[in-house]
Tab-separated table of C-alpha atoms in Angstrom:
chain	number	residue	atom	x	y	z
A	1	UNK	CA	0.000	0.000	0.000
A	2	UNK	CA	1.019	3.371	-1.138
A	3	UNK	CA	1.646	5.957	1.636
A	4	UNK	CA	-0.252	9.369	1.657
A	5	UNK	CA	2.099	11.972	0.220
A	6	UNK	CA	1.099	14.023	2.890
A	7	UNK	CA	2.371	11.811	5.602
A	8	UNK	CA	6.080	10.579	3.789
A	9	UNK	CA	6.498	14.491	4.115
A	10	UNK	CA	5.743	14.611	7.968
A	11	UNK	CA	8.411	11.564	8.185
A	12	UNK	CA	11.060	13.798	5.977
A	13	UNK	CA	10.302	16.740	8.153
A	14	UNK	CA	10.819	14.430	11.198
A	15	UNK	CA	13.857	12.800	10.055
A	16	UNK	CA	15.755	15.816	8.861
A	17	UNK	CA	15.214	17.479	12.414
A	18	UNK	CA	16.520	14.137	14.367
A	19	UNK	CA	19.625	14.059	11.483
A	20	UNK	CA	20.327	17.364	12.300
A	21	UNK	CA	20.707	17.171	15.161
A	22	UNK	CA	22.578	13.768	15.797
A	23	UNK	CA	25.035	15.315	12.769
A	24	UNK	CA	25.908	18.127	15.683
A	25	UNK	CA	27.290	14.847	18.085
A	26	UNK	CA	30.059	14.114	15.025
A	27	UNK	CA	33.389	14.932	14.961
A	28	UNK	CA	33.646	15.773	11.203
A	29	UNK	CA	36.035	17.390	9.123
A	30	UNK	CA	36.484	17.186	5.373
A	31	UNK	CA	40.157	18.201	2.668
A	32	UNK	CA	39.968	18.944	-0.385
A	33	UNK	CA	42.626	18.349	-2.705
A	34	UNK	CA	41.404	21.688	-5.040
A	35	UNK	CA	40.140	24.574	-3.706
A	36	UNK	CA	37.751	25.282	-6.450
A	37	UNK	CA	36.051	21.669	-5.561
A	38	UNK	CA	35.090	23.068	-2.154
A	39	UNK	CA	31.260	22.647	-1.838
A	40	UNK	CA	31.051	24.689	1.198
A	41	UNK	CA	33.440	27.767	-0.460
A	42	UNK	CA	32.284	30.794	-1.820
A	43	UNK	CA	34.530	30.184	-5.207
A	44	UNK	CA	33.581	27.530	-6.933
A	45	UNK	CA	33.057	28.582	-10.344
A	46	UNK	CA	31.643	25.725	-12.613
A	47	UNK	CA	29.000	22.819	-11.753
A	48	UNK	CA	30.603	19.497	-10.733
A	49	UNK	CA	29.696	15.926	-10.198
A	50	UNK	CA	30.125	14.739	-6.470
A	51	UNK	CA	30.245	10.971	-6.529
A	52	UNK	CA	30.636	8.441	-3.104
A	53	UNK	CA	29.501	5.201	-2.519
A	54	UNK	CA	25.688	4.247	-1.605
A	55	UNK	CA	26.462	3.009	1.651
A	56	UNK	CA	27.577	6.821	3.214
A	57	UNK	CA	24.741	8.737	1.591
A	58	UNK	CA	23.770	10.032	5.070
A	59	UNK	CA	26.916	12.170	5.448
A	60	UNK	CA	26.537	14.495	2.599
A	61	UNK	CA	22.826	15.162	3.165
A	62	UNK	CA	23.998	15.890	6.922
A	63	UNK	CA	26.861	18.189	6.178
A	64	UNK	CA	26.002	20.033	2.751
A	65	UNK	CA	22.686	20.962	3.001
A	66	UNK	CA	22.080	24.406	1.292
A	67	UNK	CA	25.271	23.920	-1.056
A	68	UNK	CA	23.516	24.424	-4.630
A	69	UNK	CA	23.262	20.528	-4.385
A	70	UNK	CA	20.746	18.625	-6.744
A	71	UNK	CA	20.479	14.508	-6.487
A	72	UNK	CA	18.922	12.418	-8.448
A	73	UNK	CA	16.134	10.054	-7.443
A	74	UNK	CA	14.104	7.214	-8.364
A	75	UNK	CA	10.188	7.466	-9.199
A	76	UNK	CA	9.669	4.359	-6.823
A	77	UNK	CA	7.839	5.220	-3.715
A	78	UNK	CA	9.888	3.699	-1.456
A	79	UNK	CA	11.669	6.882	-1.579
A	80	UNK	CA	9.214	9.194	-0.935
A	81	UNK	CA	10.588	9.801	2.420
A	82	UNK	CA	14.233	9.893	2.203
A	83	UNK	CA	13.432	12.466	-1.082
A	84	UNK	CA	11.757	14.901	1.520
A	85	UNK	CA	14.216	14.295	4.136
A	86	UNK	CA	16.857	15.734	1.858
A	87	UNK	CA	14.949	18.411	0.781
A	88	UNK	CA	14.419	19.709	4.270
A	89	UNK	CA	18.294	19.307	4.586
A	90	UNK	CA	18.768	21.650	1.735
A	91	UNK	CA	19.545	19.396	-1.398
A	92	UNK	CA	17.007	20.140	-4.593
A	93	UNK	CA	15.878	16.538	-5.350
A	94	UNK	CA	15.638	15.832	-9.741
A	95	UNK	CA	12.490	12.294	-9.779
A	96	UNK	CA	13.711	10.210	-12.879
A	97	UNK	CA	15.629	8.306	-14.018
A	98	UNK	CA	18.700	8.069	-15.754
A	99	UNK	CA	17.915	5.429	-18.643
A	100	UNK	CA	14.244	6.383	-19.251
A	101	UNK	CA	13.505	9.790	-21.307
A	102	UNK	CA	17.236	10.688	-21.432
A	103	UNK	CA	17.146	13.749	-23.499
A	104	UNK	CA	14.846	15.730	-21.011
A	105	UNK	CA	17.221	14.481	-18.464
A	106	UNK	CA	20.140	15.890	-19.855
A	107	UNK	CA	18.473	18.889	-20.723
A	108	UNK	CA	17.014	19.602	-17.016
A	109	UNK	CA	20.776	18.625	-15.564
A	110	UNK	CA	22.334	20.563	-17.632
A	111	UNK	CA	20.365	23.606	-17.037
A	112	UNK	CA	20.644	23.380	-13.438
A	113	UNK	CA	23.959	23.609	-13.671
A	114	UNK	CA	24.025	26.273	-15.652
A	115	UNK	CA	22.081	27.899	-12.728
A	116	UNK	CA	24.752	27.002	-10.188
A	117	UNK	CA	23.512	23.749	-9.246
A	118	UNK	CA	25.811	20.563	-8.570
A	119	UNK	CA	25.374	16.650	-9.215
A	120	UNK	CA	25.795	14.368	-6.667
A	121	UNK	CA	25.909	10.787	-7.780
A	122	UNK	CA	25.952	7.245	-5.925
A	123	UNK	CA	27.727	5.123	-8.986
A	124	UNK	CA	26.624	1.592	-7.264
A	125	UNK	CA	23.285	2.938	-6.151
A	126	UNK	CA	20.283	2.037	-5.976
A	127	UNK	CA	21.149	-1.878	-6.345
A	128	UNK	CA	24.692	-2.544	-6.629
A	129	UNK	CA	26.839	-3.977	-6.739
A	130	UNK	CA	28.663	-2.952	-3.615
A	131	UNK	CA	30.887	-0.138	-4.979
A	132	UNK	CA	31.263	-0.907	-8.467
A	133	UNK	CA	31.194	2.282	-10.895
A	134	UNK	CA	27.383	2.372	-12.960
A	135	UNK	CA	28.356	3.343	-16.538
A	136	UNK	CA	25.484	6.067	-16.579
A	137	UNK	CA	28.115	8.566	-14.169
A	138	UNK	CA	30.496	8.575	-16.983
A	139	UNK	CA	27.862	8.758	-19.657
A	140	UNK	CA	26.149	11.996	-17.871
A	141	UNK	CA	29.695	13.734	-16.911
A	142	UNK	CA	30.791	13.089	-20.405
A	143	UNK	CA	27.319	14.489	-21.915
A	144	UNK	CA	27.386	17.629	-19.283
A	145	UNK	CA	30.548	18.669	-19.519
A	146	UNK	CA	30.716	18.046	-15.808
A	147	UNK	CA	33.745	16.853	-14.032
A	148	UNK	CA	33.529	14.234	-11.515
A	149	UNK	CA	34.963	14.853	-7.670
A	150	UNK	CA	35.776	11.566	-6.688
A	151	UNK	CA	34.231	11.653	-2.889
A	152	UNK	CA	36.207	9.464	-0.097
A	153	UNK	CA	33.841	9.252	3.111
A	154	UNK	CA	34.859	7.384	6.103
A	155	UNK	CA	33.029	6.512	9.362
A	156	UNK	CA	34.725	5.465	12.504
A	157	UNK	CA	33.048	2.160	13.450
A	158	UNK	CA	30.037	2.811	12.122
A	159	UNK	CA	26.818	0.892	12.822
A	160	UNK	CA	26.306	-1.123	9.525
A	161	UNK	CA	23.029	-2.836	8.221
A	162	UNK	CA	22.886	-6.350	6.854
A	163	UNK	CA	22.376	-4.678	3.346
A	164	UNK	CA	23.545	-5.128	-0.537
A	165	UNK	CA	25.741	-1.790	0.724
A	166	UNK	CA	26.249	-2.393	4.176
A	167	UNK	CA	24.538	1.018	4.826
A	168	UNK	CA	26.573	2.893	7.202
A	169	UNK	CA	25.246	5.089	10.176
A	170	UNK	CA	27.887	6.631	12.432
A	171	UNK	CA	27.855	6.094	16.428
A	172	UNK	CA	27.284	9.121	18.261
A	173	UNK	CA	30.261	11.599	19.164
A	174	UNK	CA	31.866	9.401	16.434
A	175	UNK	CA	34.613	10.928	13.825
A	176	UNK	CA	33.785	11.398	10.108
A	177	UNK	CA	35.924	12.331	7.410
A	178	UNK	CA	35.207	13.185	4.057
A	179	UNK	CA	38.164	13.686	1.253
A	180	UNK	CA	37.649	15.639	-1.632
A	181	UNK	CA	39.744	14.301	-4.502
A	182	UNK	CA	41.421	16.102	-7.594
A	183	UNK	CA	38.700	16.549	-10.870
A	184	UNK	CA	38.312	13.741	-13.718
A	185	UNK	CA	37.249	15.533	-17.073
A	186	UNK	CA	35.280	12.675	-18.888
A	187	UNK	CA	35.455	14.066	-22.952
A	188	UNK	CA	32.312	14.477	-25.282
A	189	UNK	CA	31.162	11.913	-27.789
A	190	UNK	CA	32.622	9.003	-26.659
A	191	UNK	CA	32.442	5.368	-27.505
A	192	UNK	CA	30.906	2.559	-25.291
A	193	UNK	CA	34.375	1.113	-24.895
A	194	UNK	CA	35.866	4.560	-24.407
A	195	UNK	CA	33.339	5.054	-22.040
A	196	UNK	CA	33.904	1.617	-19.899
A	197	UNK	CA	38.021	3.334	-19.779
A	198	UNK	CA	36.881	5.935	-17.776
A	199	UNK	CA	34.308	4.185	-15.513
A	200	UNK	CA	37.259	1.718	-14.513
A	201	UNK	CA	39.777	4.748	-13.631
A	202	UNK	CA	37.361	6.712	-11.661
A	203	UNK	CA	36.193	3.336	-9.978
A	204	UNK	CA	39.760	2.954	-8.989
A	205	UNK	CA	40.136	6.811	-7.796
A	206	UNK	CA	37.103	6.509	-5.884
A	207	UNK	CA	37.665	3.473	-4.278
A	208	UNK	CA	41.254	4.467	-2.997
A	209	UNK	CA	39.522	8.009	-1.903
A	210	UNK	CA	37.166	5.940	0.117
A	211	UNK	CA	40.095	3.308	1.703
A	212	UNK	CA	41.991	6.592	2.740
A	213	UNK	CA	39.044	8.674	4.031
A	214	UNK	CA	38.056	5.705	6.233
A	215	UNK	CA	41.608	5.047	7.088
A	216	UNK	CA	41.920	8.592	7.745
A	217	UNK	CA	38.834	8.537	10.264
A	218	UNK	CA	39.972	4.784	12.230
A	219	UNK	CA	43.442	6.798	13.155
A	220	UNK	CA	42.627	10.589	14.193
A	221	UNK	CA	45.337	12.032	12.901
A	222	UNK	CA	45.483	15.438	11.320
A	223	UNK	CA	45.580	16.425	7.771
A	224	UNK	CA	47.284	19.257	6.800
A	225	UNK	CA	44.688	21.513	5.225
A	226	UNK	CA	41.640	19.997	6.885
A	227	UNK	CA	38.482	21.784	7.879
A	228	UNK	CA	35.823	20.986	10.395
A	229	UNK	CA	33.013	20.656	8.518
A	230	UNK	CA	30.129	22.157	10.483
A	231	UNK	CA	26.432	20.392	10.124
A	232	UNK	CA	24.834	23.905	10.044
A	233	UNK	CA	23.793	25.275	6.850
A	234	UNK	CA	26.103	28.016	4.843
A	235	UNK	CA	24.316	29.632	2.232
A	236	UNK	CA	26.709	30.565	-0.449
A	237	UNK	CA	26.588	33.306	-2.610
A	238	UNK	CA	25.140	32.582	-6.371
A	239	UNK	CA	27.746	31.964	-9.169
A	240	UNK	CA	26.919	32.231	-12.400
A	241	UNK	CA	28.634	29.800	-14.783
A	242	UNK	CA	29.789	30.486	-18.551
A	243	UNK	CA	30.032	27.976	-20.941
A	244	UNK	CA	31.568	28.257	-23.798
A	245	UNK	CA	35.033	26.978	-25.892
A	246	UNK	CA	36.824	23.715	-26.028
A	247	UNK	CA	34.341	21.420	-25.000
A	248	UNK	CA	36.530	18.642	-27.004
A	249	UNK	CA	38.918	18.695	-23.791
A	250	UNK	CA	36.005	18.312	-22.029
A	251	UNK	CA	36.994	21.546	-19.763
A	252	UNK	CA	34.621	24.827	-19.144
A	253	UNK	CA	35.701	28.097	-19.354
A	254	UNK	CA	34.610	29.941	-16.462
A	255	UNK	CA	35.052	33.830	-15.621
């Protein structure tokens, strides 16, 4: 039985005040290996593609609400709930899907990125396998002209479920590290095989941000650079993006 729309918003509304407030317990800080790939800084001057593993999707909604953040969703109604909880944590939430009535697709991504929007992706989402890279990141980056932050997250002993991702929900007063990794270009009009070369290399990137972030949260040790990465809200100030030139290196030319 289908759930009243009226109450999976009452659940969001609930769950985004109890995340909020169990993110303020965390000890979380976050590098970035770029400056410009900063979510939370005032500078960042061209729409990107933030993609991490299913399994740590909590942490992002938690810590960059209100970051011109945009996520993609399926139509089921099984998540009618967590697609309100993230909107009441600040992320603007696109229903589709990313095989069925491409063009549009495209066409609404790429539009809210020209509005200052970001992507954030979850490559092995919604069914797996277990962190394996989904061909359709590359295809959209490659199609958008967006480049892809590979996004290391790490939990300290997290609580895990007996899941296809082993869903991961940080204890209380628990440390959490996200890393930031340098930008993958992914060029225009590529092959399927061409294609299938870049989904293995920014599998590979990924996964080694993700060993390091989580090794990085298990020790405790400083990073030089880090940031504490605060759970409350920073709203930036609106960039506007320019696109124009060599899209054949894949790059955007930004003022």
């Amino acid at each position: 039985m289908r759930l009243p729309k009226s109450f999976c918003r009452l659940v969001g509304l609930l769950g985004a005040c109890a995340w909020d407030k169990y993110s303020a317990t965390l000890d979380a800080r976050y590098h970035v290996a770029e400056a410009d790939v900063d979510p939370k800084g005032d500078w960042v001057c061209q729409p990107m593609i933030y993609a991490f593993w299913h399994e740590y999707l909590l942490l992002p909604v938690g810590f960059f609400g209100h970051c011109r953040m945009v996520s993609l969703t399926s139509q089921h109604r099984d998540a009618e709930i967590a697609t309100h909880l993230a909107e009441f944590m600040g992320f603007r939430i696109f229903r589709g899907s990313r095989s069925r009535g491409g063009t549009e697709a495209l066409r609404r991504l790429l539009a809210m990125g020209q509005e200052g929007y970001h992507l954030t992706m979850m490559p092995d989402g919604p069914k797996g396998p277990r962190r394996k890279m989904s061909l359709g990141t590359i295809f959209l980056a490659s199609r958008l002209g967006f480049p892809i932050i590979p996004t290391g997250i790490g939990v300290d002993r997290p609580w895990r479920f007996h899941s296809w991702d082993r869903f991961a929900v940080p204890r209380p007063f628990s440390r959490v590290r996200i890393l930031g990794k340098e930008k993958i270009w992914i060029p225009p009009h590529l092959k399927r095989s061409e294609l299938e070369e870049f989904q293995h290399l920014v599998e590979e990137r990924l996964q080694a941000a993700t060993r390091e972030a989580e090794e990085w949260a298990a020790s405790g040790v400083r990073l030089a650079g880090e940031q504490v990465l605060d759970h409350r809200p920073r709203r930036l100030k609106k960039y506007r993006v320019r696109q124009k030139g060599n899209r054949a290196s894949g790059r955007t030319d930004v003022p």
